[in-house]
XYZ file of C-alpha atoms in Angstrom:
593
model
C -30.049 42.093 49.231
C -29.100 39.758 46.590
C -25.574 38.102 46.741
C -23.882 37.881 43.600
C -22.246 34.964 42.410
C -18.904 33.680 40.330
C -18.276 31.053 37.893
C -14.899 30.414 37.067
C -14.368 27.568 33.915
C -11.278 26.056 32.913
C -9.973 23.026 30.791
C -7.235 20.508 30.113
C -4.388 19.360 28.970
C -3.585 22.400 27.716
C 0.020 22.338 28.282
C -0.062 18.481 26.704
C -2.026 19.825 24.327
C 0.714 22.515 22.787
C 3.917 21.143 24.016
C 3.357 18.441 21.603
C 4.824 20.288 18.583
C 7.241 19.579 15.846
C 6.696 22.345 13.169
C 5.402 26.135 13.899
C 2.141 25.254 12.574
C 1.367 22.604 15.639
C 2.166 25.222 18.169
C 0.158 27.878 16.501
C -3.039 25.405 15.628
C -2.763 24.494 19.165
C -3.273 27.817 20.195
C -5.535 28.995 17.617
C -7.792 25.767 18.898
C -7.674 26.243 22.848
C -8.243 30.250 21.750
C -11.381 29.251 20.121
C -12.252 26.959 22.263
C -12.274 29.702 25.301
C -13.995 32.353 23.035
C -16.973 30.190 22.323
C -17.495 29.565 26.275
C -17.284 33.508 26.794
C -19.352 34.379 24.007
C -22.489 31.768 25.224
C -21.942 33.393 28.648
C -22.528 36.789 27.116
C -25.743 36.074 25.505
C -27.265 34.234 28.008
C -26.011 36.445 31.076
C -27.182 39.913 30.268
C -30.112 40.996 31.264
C -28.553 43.861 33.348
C -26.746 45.213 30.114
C -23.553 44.578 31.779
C -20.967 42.224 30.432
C -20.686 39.092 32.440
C -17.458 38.162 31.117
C -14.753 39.529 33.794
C -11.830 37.645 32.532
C -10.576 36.913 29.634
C -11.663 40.369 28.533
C -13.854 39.829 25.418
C -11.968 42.150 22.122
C -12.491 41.857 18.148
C -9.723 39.049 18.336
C -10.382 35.260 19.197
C -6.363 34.463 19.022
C -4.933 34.648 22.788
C -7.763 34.066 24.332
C -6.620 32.491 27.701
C -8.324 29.565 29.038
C -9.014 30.340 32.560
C -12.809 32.240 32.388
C -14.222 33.925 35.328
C -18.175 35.289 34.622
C -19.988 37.449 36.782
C -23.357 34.835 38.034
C -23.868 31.722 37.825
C -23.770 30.173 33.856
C -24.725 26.766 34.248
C -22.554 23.593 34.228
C -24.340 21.668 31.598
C -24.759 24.697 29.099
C -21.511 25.712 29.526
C -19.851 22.605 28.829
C -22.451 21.914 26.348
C -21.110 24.632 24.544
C -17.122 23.576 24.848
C -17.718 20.024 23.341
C -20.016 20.942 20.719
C -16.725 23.918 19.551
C -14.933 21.216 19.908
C -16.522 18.406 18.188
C -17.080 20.910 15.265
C -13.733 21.223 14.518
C -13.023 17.700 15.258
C -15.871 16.087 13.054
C -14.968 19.037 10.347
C -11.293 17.812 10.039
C -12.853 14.141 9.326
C -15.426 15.612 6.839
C -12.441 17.568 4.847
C -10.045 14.656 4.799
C -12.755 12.136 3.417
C -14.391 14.605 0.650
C -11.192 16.076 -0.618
C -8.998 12.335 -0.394
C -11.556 10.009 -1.841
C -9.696 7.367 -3.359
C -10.085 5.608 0.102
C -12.592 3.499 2.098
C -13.165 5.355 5.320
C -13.520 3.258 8.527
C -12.554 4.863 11.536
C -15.734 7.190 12.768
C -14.998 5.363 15.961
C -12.071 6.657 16.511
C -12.846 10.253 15.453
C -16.317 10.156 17.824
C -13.419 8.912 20.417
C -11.575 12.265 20.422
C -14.701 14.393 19.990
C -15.748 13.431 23.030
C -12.798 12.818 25.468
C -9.881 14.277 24.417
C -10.820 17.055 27.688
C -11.486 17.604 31.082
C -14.044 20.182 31.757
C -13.795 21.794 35.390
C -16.404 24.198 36.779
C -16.897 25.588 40.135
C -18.746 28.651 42.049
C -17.953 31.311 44.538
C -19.539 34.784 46.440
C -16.107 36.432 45.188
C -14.170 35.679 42.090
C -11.793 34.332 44.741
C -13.313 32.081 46.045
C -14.466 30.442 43.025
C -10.854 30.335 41.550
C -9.965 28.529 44.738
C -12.881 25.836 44.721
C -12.059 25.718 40.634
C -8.175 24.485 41.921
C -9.879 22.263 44.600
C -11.982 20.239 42.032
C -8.692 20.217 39.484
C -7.184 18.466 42.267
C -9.491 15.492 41.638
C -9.305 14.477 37.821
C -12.216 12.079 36.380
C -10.392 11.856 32.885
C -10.995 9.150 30.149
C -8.043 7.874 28.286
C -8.131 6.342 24.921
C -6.362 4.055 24.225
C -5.208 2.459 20.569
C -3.540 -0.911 18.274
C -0.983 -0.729 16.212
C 1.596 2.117 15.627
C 1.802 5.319 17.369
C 2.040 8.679 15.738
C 5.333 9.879 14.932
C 5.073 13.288 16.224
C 4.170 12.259 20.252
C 4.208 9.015 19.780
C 1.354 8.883 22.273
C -1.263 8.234 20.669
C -2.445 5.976 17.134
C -1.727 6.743 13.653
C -4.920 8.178 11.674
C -5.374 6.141 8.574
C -8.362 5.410 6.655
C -9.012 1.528 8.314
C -7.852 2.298 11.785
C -11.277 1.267 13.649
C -11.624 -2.019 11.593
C -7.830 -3.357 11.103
C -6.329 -5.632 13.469
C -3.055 -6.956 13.740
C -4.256 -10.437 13.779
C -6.101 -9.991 10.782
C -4.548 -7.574 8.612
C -0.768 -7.919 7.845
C 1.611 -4.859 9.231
C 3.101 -4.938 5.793
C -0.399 -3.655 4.240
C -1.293 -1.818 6.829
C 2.215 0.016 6.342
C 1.500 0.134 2.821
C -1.801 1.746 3.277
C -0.639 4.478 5.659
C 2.228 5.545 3.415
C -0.191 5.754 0.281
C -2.963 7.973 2.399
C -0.206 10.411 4.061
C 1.278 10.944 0.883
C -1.738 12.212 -1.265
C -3.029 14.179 2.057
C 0.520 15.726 1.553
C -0.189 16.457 -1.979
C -3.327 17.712 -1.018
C -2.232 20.011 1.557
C 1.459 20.412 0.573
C 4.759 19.452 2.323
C 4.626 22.767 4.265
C 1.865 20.912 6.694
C 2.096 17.133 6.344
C 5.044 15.676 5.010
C 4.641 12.260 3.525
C 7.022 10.781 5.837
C 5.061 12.184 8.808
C 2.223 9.863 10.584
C 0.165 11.556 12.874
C -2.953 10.740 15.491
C -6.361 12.436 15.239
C -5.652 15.319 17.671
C -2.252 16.305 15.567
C -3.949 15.978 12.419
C -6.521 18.745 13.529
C -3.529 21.362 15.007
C -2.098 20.985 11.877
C -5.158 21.152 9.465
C -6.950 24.548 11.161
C -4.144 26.157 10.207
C -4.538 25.607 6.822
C -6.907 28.768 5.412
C -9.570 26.711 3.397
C -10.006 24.002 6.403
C -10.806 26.739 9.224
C -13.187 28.774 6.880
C -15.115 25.347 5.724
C -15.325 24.227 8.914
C -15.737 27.570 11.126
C -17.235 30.288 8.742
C -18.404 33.060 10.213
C -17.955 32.349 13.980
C -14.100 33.447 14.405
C -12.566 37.004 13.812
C -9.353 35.903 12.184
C -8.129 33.085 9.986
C -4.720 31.493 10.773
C -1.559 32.728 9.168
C 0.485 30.773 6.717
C 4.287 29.557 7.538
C 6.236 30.429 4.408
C 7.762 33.478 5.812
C 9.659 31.646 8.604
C 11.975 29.568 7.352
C 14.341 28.131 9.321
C 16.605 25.495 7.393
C 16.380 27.648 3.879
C 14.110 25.216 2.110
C 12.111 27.378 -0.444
C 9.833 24.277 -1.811
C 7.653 24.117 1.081
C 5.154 26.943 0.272
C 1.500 26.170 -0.058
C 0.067 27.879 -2.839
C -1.997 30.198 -1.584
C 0.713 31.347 0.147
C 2.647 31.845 -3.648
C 0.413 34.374 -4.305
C 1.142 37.235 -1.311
C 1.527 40.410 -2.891
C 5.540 40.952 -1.796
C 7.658 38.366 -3.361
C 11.396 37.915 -2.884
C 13.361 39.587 -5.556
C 16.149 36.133 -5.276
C 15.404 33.380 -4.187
C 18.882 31.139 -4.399
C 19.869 33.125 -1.394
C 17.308 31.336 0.772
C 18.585 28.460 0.496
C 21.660 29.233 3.252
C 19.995 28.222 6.635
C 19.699 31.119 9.214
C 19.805 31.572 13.279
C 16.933 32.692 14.064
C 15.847 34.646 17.658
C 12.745 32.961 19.689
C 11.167 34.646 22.872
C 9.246 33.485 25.364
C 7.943 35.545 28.173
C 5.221 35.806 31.134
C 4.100 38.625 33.852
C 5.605 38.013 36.635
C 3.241 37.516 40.179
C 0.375 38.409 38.171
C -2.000 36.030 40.636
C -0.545 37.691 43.319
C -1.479 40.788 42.129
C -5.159 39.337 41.360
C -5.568 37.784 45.143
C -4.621 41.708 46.507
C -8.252 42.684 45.205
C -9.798 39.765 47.076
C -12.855 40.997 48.561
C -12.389 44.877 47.735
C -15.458 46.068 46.179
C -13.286 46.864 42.750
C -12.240 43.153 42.369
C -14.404 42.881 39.445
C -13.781 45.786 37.610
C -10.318 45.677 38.537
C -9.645 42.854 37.428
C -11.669 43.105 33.973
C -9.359 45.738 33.433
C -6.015 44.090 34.054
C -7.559 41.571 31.378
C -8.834 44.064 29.138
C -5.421 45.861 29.109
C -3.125 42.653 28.624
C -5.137 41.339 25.983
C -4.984 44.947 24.081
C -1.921 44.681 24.772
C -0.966 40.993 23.026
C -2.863 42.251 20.207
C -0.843 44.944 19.236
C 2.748 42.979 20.213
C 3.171 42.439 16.044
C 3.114 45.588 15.981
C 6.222 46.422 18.464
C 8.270 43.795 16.791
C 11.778 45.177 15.244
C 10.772 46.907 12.144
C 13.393 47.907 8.931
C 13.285 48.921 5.408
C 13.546 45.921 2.503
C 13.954 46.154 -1.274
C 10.589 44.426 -2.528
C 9.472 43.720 -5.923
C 5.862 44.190 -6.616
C 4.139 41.970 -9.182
C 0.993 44.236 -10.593
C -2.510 43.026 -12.232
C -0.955 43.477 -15.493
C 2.071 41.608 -14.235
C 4.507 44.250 -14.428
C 7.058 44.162 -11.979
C 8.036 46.877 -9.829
C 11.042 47.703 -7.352
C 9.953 49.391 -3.928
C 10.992 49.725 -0.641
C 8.791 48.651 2.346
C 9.130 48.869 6.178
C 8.644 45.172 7.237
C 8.728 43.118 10.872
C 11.625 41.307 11.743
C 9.500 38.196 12.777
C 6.398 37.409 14.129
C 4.478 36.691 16.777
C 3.548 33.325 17.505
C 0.506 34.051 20.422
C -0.205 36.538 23.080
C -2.291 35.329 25.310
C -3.669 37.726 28.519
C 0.328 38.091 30.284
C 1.716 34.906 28.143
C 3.674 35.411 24.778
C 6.007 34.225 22.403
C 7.644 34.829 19.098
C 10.420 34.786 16.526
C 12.693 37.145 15.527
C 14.347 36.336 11.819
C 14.707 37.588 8.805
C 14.571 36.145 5.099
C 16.819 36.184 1.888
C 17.393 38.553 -0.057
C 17.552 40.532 3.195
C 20.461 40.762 4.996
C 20.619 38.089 8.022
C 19.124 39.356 11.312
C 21.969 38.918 13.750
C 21.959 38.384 17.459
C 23.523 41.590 17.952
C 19.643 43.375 16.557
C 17.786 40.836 18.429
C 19.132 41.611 21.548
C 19.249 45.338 21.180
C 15.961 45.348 20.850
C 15.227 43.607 24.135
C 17.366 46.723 25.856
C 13.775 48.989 25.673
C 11.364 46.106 25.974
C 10.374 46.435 29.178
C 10.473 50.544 29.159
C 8.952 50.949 25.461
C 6.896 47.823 24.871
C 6.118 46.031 28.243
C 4.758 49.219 30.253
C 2.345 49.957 27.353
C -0.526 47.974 29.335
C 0.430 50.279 32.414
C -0.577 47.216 34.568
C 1.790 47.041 37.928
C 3.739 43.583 37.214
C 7.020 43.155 35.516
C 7.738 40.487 32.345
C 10.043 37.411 33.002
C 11.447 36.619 29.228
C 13.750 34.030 27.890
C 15.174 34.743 24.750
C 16.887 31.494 22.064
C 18.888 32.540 19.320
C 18.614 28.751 17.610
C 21.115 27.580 15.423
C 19.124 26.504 11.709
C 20.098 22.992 12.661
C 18.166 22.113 15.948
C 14.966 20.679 15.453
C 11.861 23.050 16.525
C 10.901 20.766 19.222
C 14.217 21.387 21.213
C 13.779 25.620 20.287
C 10.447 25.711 21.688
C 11.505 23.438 24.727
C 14.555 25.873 25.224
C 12.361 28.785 25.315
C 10.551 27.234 28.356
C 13.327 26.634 30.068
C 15.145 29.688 29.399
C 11.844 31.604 30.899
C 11.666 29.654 34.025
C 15.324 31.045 34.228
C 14.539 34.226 34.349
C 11.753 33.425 37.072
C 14.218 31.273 38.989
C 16.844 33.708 38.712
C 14.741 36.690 40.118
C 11.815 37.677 37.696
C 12.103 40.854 35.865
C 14.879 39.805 33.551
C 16.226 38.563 30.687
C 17.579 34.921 30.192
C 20.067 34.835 27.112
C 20.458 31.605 25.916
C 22.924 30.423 22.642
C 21.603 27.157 21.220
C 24.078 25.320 18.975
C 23.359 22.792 16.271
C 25.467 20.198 18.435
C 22.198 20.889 21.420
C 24.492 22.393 23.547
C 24.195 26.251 24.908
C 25.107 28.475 26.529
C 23.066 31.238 29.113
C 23.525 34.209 31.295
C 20.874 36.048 32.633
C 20.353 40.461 33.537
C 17.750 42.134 34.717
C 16.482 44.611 32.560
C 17.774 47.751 34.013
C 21.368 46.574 33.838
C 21.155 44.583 30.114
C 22.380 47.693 28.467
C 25.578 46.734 30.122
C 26.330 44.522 27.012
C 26.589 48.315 24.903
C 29.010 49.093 27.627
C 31.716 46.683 26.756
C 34.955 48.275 25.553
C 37.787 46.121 24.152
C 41.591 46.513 24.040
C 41.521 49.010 21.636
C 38.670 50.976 23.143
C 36.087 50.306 20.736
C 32.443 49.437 21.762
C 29.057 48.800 20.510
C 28.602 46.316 17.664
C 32.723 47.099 16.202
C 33.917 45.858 19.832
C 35.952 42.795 19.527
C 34.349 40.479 22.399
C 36.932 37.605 22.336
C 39.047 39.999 23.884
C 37.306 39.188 27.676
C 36.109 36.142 26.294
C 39.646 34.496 25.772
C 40.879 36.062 29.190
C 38.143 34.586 30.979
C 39.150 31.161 29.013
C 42.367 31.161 30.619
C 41.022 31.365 33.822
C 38.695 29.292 34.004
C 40.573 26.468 32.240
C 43.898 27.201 34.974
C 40.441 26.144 38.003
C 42.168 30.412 39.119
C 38.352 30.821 40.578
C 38.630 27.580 42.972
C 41.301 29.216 44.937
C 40.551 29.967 48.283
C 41.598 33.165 50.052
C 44.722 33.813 52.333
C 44.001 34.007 55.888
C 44.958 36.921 55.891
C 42.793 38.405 53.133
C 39.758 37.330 54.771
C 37.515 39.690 55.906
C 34.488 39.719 58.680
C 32.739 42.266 56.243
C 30.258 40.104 53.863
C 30.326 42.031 50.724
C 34.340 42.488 51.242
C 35.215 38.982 51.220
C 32.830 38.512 48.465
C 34.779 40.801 46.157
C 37.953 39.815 47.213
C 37.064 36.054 46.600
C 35.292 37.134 42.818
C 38.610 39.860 42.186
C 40.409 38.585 39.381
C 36.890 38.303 37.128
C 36.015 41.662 38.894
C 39.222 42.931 37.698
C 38.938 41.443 33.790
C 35.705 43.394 34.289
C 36.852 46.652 35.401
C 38.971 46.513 32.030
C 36.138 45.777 29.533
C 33.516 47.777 31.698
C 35.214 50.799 33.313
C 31.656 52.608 33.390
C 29.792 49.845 35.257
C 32.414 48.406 37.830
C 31.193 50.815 40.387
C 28.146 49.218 40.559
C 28.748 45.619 40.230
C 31.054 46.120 42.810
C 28.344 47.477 45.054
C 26.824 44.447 47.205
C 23.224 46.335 47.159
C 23.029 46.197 43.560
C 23.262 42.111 43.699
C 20.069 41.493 45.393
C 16.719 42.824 44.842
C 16.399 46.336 46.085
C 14.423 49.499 46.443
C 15.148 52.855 44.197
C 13.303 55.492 43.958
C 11.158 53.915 46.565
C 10.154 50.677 44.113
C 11.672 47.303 44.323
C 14.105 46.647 41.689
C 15.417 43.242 40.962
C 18.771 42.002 41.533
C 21.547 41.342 39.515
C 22.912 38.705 40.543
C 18.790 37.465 41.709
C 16.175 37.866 44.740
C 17.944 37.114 47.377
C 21.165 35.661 48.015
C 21.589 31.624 47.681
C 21.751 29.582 50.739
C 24.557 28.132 52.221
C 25.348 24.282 51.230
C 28.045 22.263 53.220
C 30.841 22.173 51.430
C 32.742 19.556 49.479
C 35.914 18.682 51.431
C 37.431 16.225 48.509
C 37.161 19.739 45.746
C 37.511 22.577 48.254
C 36.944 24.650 51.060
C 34.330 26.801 49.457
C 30.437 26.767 49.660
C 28.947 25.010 47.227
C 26.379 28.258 46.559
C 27.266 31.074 47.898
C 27.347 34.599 46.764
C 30.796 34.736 45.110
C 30.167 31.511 42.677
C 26.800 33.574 41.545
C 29.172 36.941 40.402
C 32.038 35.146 39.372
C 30.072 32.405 36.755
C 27.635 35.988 36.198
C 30.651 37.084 34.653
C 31.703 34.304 32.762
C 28.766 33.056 31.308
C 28.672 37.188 30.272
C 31.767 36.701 28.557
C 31.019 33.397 26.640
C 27.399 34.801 25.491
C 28.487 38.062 24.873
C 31.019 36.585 22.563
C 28.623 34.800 20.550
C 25.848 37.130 20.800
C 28.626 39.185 18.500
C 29.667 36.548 16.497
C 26.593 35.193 15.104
């Protein structure tokens, strides 16, 4: 009997390698490159691993799309070391060396001398890691056993560092030959601000601004995504061509569209309305437990199949995500061969999707001038059937973690994109299956609360003074009440003696019952069951676990503070009563915005 055997292939940074983004177009080269980058391993798998007619490719599953391709690879047998990581640096030194080969024929006014620093990056910008097993878990496990000991090559660099990271050099035309002890800073400076500003020219503002200066790695996020790069360098070997950047626009600047991108067959009927910035919405979410689920096949005969399939079905299901986005109908005006113009409606998405990797995905809701502004309000409502309508479409048994920015026009994309992190490790933190609602001001402050999913239609539910609800409800209503309150330090005071109570969930509510009372007022349908301690907690109905609304489980007890009050420092009655208030400060902007 012949054992089979498992190869399971990863690579990194990959977190380094997206995180370090300042415009939309890093984060989506970055992902367009590691996507590539895994597809090419997969599909040299495939053609030298099937002589049984089966496809050796378990995980990622293998579809008609390159983009979301997830980096961790599992192959049914054994696809050698050398060839396989062969096959990684040669897709990536490809788009590396094609990058160089662009820049130098297309800006040729300069004398080119840094091939040593582009062979540099071609060949150690990554750590490959490779490792075997008799079961797909065992060769994850010896795969995290050999990431535990790194054997990675740093470069290192003179002179100034990119102004993006600022970890690693500046790319200019002399940076292999100049020194600082032989060239003067002042030409050197001179020299770099000459070569970024006709790549700009070349390329437009919209990718490399003049004032930007990046290293060799940043140059090559942002250059795949432009359309002509990626089909010079790539032709025939991906699927799908990166998307241009002039529908998402965040701070109303108009100017910065390439020209390719001038041509798209919809064109805004006025454009001085674009120039008022926007909010916009940004999402970030991730399956909750889905290795748990994985390591539950360990060793069952399905484990392979199975867990093809959970690929297969998330990666369908990433594909199609564009498609689920909020959808309404815009006034166009269509500009025909014979250039006449003509006025048309046409049902449009209400953002994008940045990348949808296997469970991993993220994306931005907005929406341009002349169209009326997307508000928070939209965004959010259509969150309340994301998990029932969108979510369960892959019919896989794990629930979505999301955290969801609406980003004031002002903050720089670096600090959105950082917010949606944290906002989904929120979520996770604060139970899984939920939503984290976070308000991101221009000042950098915010604001969060976070529901699970079940109970986030609670926000429809509100009801103000004069008993109206919905999107005509006047939140500052509960929002100034809970002000008061908070500012008089009302929720610091400790209880009576005599209101104490042995009964856990009774001297809960009668510690949180001046917000639970505020709450009654606004929420008269859904008191009853934030009232009721087994709703707090994660729980079981209709014989599934359900998460919590106040989290998993309830916080541990810290010794108190004696100098600020008698009360525990976390304890169950500081999660409901700031549950509430950070509802009523969120809600309040989530209506005002």
């Amino acid at each position: 009997m012949t054992s089979i055997c498992y190869t399971a292939i990863t690579f990194a940074p990959v977190q380094g390698f997206i995180e370090k983004s300042r415009k939309l177009r890093d984060l989506y080269g970055s992902s367009f490159v590691l996507s590539y980058l895994a597809s090419q391993i997969c599909q040299a798998a495939q053609k030298t691993l099937t002589d049984d007619g089966e496809d050796p490719v378990i995980s990622p599953a293998l579809i008609d799309v390159d983009r979301g391709t997830p980096n961790q690879i599992i192959i049914r047998g054994q696809f050698d070391r050398q060839q396989a990581e062969e096959t990684f640096q040669q897709a990536w030194s490809k788009i590396v060396k094609g990058c160089q080969n662009w820049i130098e024929k297309e800006i040729s006014t300069f004398e080119y001398s840094w091939n040593r620093d582009w062979e540099l990056w071609a060949n150690h910008a990554w750590e490959f890691f490779w490792a075997t097993g008799g079961s797909i878990s065992e060769a994850r496990s010896n795969l995290n056993e050999i990431k535990r000991s790194r054997n990675w090559i740093g470069i290192n660099w003179k002179g100034e560092s990119s102004t993006l990271s600022g970890a690693d050099a500046i790319a200019w035309p002399r940076m292999s030959e100049a020194h600082p002890k032989t060239t003067s800073m002042a030409e050197i400076e001179k020299e770099v601000e000459k070569f970024y500003k006709q790549l700009s020219e070349k390329v437009t503002e919209a990718i490399v601004t003049p004032r930007e200066q990046l290293s060799i790695p940043e140059l090559v996020k942002r250059l795949i995504t432009v359309k002509d790069v990626a089909k010079e360098i790539l032709k025939e070997e991906i699927k799908e061509l990166p998307k241009g950047f002039a529908d998402l626009n965040r701070h109303g600047d108009t100017d910065e569209t390439t020209a390719e991108e001038k041509t798209e067959e919809f064109q805004d009927i006025d454009r001085q309305e674009a120039k008022q910035p926007r909010y916009s919405g940004w999402f970030q979410g991730d399956g909750d437990k889905a290795g748990d689920f994985l390591k539950q096949l360990s060793g069952k005969p399905e484990e392979a199949s199975r867990t093809h399939e959970f690929s297969l079905n998330l990666r369908q299901w990433g594909e199609q995500l564009e498609l689920r986005l909020p959808r309404t109908e815009k006034k166009r005006t269509i500009v025909t061969q014979d250039d006449r113009a003509i006025k048309t409606s046409v049902e449009t998405a209400d953002g994008r999707i940045i990348y949808a990797g296997g469970d991993d995905f993220l994306g931005a809701l907005y929406r341009n001038a002349p169209d009326p502004a997307l508000s928070a309000y939209d965004c959010v409502k259509w969150f309340y059937t994301f998990k029932s309508d969108i979510w369960s479409l892959h019919k896989e048994p794990i629930t979505p973690s999301v955290g969801f920015i609406w980003a004031a026009p002002g903050v720089p994309l670096r600090d959105v994109l950082q917010h949606c992190r944290v906002a989904e490790r929120s979520a996770k933190n604060n139970g899984r299956d939920r939503l984290a609602i976070r308000i991101l001001f221009n000042s950098g402050n915010h604001l969060e609360w976070v529901c699970p999913w079940w109970f986030l239609t609670v926000l429809e539910d509100y009801r103000d003074r004069e008993g109206r609800t919905g999107k005509d409800a006047n939140w500052s209503h509960f929002y100034e009440d809970v002000a008061v309150l908070e500012s008089r330090h009302i929720f610091d005071t400790p209880l009576p003696d005599e209101e104490k109570s042995d009964n856990f969930a009774e001297r809960v509510i009668a510690r949180s019952r001046l917000l639970l009372g505020l709450f009654e007022i606004y929420f008269p349908d859904r008191v009853s069951t934030l009232k009721n301690s087994e709703y707090w907690w994660e729980h079981h109905h209709q014989n599934e676990p359900r998460s919590g609304i106040l989290g998993a489980s309830p916080p541990k007890p810290k010794d108190p503070d004696p100098e600020t009050s008698d009360r525990e420092i976390d304890s169950p009655e500081n999660c409901l009563n700031n549950w509430i208030v950070n509802l009523a400060k969120v809600g309040f902007h989530l209506h005002q915005l």
